[in-house]
Structures are given as structure tokens and as C-alpha cells.
Coordinates of C-alpha atoms in Angstrom, one line a residue:
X1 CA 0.0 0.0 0.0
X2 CA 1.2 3.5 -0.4
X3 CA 0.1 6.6 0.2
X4 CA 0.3 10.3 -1.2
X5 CA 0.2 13.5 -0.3
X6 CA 0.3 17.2 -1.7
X7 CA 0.9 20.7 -0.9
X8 CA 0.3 23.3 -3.0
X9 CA 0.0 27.2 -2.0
X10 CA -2.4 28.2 -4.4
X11 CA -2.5 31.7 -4.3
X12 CA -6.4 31.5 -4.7
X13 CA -8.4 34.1 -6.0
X14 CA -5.5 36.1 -7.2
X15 CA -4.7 34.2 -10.2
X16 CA -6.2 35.1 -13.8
X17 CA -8.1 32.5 -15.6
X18 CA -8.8 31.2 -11.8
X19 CA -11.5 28.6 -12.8
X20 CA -9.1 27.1 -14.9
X21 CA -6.4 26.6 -12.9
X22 CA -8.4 25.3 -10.2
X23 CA -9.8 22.5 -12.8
X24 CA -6.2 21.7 -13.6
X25 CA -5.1 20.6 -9.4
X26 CA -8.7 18.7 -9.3
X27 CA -8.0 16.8 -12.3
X28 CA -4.6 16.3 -11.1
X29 CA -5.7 15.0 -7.4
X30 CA -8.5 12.7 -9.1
X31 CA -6.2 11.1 -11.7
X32 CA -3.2 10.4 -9.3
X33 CA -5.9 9.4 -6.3
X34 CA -4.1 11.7 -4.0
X35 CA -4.6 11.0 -0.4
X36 CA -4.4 14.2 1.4
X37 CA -3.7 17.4 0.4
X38 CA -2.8 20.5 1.9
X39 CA -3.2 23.5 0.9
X40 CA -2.5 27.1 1.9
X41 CA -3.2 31.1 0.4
X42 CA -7.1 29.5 0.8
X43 CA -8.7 32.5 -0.1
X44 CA -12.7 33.7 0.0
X45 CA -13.8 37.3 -0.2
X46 CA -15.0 39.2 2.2
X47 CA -18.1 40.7 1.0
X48 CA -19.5 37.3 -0.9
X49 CA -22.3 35.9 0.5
X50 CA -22.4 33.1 3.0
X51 CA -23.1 29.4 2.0
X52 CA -24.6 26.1 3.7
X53 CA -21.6 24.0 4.3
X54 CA -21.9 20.5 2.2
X55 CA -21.9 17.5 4.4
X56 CA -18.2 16.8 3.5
X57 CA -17.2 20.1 5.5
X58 CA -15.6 19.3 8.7
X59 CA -14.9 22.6 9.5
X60 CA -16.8 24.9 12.2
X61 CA -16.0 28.2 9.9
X62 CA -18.1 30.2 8.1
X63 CA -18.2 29.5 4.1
X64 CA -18.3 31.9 1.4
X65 CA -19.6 31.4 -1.9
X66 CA -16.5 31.7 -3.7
X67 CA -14.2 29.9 -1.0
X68 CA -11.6 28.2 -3.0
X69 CA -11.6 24.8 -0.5
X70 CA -15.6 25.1 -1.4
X71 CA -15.0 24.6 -5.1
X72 CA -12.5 21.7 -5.1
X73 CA -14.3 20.0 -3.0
X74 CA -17.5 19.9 -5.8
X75 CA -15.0 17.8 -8.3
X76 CA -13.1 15.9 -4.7
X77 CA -16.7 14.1 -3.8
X78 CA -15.2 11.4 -2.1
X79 CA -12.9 13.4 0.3
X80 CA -13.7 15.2 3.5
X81 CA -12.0 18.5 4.1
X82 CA -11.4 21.5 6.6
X83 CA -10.9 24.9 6.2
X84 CA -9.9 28.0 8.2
X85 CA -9.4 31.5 7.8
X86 CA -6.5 33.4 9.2
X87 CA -6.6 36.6 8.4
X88 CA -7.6 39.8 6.2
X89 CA -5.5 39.1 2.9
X90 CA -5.0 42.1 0.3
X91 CA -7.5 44.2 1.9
X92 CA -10.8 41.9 0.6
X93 CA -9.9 38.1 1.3
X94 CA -10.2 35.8 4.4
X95 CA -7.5 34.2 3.7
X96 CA -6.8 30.8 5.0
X97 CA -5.7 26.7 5.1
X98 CA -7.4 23.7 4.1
X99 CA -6.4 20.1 4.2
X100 CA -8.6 16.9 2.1
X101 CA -8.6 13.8 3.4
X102 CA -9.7 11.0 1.2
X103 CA -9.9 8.8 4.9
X104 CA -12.2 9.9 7.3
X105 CA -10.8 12.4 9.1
X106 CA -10.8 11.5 13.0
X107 CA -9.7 14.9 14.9
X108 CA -8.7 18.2 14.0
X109 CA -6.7 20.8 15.2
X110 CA -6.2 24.1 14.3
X111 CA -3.9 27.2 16.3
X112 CA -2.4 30.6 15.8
X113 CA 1.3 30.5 15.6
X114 CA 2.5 34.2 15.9
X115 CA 2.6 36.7 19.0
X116 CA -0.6 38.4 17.0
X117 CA -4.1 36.6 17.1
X118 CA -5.2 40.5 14.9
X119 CA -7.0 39.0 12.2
X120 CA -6.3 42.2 10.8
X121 CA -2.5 41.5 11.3
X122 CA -0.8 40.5 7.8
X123 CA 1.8 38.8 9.6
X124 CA -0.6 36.4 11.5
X125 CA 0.2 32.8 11.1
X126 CA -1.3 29.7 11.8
X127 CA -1.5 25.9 11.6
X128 CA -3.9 23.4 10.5
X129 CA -4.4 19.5 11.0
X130 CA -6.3 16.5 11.0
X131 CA -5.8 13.0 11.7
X132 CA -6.4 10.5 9.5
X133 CA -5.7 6.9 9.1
X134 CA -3.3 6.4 11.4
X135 CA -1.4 10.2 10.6
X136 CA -1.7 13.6 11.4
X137 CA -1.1 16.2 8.7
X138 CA -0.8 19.8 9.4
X139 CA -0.8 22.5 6.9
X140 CA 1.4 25.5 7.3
X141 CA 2.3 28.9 5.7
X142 CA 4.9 30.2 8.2
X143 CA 6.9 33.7 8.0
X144 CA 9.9 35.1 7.5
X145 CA 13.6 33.6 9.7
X146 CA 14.6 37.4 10.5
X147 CA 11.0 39.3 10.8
X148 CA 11.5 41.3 14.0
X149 CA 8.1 41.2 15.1
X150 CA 7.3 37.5 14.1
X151 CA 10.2 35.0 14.2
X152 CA 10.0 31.9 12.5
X153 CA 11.5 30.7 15.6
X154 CA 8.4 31.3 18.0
X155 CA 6.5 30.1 15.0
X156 CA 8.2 27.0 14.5
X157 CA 8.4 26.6 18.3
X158 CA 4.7 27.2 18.9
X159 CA 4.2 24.6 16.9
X160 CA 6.2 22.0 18.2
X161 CA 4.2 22.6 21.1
X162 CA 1.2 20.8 20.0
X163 CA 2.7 17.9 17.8
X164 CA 5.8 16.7 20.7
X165 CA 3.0 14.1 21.9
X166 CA 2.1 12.8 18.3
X167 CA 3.9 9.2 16.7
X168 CA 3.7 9.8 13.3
X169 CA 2.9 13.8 11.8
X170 CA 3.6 15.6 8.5
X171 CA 4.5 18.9 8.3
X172 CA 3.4 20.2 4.3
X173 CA 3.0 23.6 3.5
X174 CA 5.2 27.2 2.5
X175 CA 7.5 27.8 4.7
X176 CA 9.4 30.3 3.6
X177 CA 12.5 29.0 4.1
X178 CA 15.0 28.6 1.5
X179 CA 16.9 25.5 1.7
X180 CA 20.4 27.3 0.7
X181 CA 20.4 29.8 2.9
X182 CA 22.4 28.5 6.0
X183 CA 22.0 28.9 9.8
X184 CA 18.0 30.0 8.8
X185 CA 14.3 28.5 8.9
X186 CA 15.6 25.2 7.1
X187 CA 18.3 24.7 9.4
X188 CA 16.4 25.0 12.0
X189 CA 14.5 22.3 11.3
X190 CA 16.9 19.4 10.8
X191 CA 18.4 20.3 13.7
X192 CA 15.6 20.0 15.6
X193 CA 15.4 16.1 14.2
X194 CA 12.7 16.9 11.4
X195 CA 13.4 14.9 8.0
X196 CA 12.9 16.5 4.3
X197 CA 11.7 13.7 2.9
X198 CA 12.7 14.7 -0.3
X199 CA 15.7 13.4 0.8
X200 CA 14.1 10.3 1.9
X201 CA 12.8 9.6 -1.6
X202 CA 13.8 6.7 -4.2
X203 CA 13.1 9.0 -6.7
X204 CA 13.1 12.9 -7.1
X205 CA 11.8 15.2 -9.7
X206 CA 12.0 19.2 -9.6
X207 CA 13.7 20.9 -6.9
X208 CA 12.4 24.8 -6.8
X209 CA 8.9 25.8 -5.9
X210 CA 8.7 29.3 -6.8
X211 CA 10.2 30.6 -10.2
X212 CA 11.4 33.7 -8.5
X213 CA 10.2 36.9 -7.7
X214 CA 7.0 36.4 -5.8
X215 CA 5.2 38.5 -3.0
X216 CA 7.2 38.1 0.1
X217 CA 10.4 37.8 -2.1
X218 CA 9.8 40.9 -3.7
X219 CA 13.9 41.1 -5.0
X220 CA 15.0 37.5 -6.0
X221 CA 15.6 36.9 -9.8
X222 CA 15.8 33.0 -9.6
X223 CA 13.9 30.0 -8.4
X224 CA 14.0 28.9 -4.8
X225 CA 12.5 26.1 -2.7
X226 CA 10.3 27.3 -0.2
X227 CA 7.6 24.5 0.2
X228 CA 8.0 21.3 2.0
X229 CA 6.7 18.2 3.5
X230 CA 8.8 17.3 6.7
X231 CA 8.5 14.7 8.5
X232 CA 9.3 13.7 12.1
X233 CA 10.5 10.3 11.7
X234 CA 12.2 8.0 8.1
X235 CA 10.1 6.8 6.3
X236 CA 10.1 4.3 3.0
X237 CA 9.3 7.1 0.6
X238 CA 8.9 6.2 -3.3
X239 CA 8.9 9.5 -4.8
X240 CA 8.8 13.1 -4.1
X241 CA 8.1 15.2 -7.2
X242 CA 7.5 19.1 -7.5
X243 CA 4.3 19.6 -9.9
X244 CA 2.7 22.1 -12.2
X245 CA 6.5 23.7 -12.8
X246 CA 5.0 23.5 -16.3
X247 CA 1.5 23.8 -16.3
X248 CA 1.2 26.9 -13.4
X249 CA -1.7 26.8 -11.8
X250 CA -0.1 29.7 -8.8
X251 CA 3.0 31.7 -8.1
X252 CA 4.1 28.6 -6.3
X253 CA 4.6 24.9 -7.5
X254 CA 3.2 22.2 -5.8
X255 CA 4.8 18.9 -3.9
X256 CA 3.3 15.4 -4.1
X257 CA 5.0 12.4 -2.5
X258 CA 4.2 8.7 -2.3
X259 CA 5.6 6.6 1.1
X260 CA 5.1 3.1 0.7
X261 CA 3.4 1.6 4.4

């Protein structure tokens, strides 16, 4: 048996030809029978109206009409899912996380990671998770390494906090956290015993997950790779590939690996 995951920020509602693009990741997830994906930059505006949550929602959040996690999950009809806002994103978003589950999904878990709970606050960060056969997943969009008001450090920390109890946990999301840049966010992270599993896997496609210049990274003029899925323990992992490089469906590429269990 294997199983497969994805993380993909997807930079929702921001993107031209939107519709489009989000066709292209639920094809995608339905032809490669993704397991669970995670997903980040979850966006719904502010001012559309509010929905009835279909019975696949497992969320407590209020839905908008043209929540992002809302529409894949018309084409993912055999997953459940979860969303949650964060904050105020470009002045007319909630934006948010969302995680599908093609398992049932047995607990969730969601938290603020900065200093700031201002949803208001563009530098407000959180996590979100669920379990699910056996694994909890948690979706992430962290800040900066050297933002003096918001540390990745008491980010990273905060979130240690709630998964030091847990046997078996993914960590998938943007982390903005270059892996060349030494003594920084990626560092940090190894040292602290947490596995790339790129690194892990039998085969490997694609390395960067942003082209370049993006928002956030406002002055770089080649790719980088900022997204991850870390693990806390080895695993048996077949492959670990960076997708829609080619076929851009957001500023950011997307992960998908397979671990064999």
C-alpha cells in the first residue's frame, strides 16, 4: 500500500483565468488518487455571500460562496475536508488553510502561531491539521527567519508545542525557508530532528517551488524552494516530485510524494 500527499499554496483568487487553474489541481488530485492534500493562500472574499456548508465540510468556519476549498471539493466528492481563515489578505480576502482527506478524518486541530491573534495583522500565522488513518497532517504557511516582530523561531516553536506528543505527523506547506540559505528556517529544522523527505525519496523530480520573484520575495531573480513536507520520523518514501512547474496553476509549484506503508 502507499500513500500520497500534496501541498500546494495556491494563491487562490489572485490568479487570472482562476476557474481554470483550479480545474487543472482537481484533475490532477483525481487522476493520481491523492490521499491528502494541503493546501495554503485558501482564499474567499470578504463581502460574498455566505453558504450552507456541504456534508463533506468538517470545519466549524463560516463559508463563502467563492471559497476556494468550497469549489475543489465539488469535483473531490469522495474526500472530506477542513478549512480555516487566518486573516484579512489584500485588503478583501479571508484568507486561510485547508487540508482533504480521502480517509475519514478522526480529529482536527487548528492554532495561531504568531505573537498576533489581529486578524487584521498580515503577519498572522497559523496551523492546521487532522488525523487520519493512522497520521496527522498539518498545513502551514509560516513567516519570514529574521522578521523582528514575528520570528520563524516562536513560530516553529509554537508549533512543536502541539505535535511533541504525536507518533507519526507531516508537516506540508510554505515555509518560507529557502533550503540554501544556511543557519536559517531550514536549518532550523533538521536540527531540531525533522526529515525532508525529499531526501528520503527513491526517486526525485524538480527541486524549486517558486520561479522567482514572488510576493514576500519581492527582490529574487531565480527559483527557490520554499515548500515542504517534513517529517518527524524515516520513512520508505517512493517519490517526491514538484508539480505544475509547467502547467502553473499559482505563483508557487506544488509537492506530491508517495511513502510506501
Amino acid at each position: 500500500m502507499t500513500m500520497k500527499i500534496m501541498t500546494l499554496n495556491t494563491h487562490s483568487l489572485s490568479e487570472e483565468n482562476g476557474l481554470e487553474k483550479l480545474n487543472k489541481v482537481a484533475k490532477f488530485i483525481l487522476e493520481n488518487d491523492v490521499d491528502v492534500i494541503a493546501l495554503q493562500e485558501v482564499n474567499q472574499s470578504i463581502n460574498a455571500d455566505s453558504v450552507m456548508a456541504p456534508s463533506s465540510y468538517r470545519g466549524c468556519h463560516q463559508l463563502k460562496s467563492d471559497n476556494y476549498a468550497l469549489a475543489l471539493s465539488s469535483y473531490l466528492e469522495d474526500y472530506q475536508w477542513n478549512w480555516m481563515p487566518i486573516k484579512i489578505g489584500f485588503d478583501k480576502f479571508d484568507e486561510g488553510l485547508a487540508i482533504f482527506s480521502k480517509t475519514p478524518i478522526v480529529s482536527t486541530e487548528e492554532f495561531v502561531l504568531t505573537n498576533t491573534d489581529d486578524y487584521y495583522n498580515w503577519k498572522k500565522r497559523a496551523a492546521l491539521a487532522i488525523e487520519s488513518n493512522g497520521v496527522w497532517i498539518y498545513t502551514v504557511h509560516f513567516g519570514w527567519w529574521d522578521d523582528e516582530d514575528e520570528p520563524f523561531v516562536h513560530q516553529w516553536e509554537t508549533l512543536m508545542n502541539h505535535v511533541q506528543d504525536k507518533k507519526n505527523v507531516y508537516i506540508a506547506g510554505d515555509f518560507n525557508a529557502p533550503d540554501d540559505r544556511r543557519k536559517e528556517s531550514y536549518d532550523y529544522i533538521l536540527k531540531n530532528g525533522w526529515i525532508d523527505t525529499r531526501t528520503l525519496a527513491k526517486e526525485v523530480k524538480g527541486k524549486e517551488t517558486i520561479p522567482g520573484k514572488i510576493a514576500g520575495w519581492d527582490q529574487e531573480e531565480k527559483g527557490m524552494r520554499i515548500d515542504y513536507i517534513m517529517s518527524n520520523k524515516k520513512r520508505l518514501i517512493k517519490s517526491h516530485q514538484v508539480i505544475f512547474d509547467q502547467d502553473r496553476v499559482s505563483d508557487h509549484y506544488g509537492i506530491i510524494l508517495e511513502e510506501a506503508i
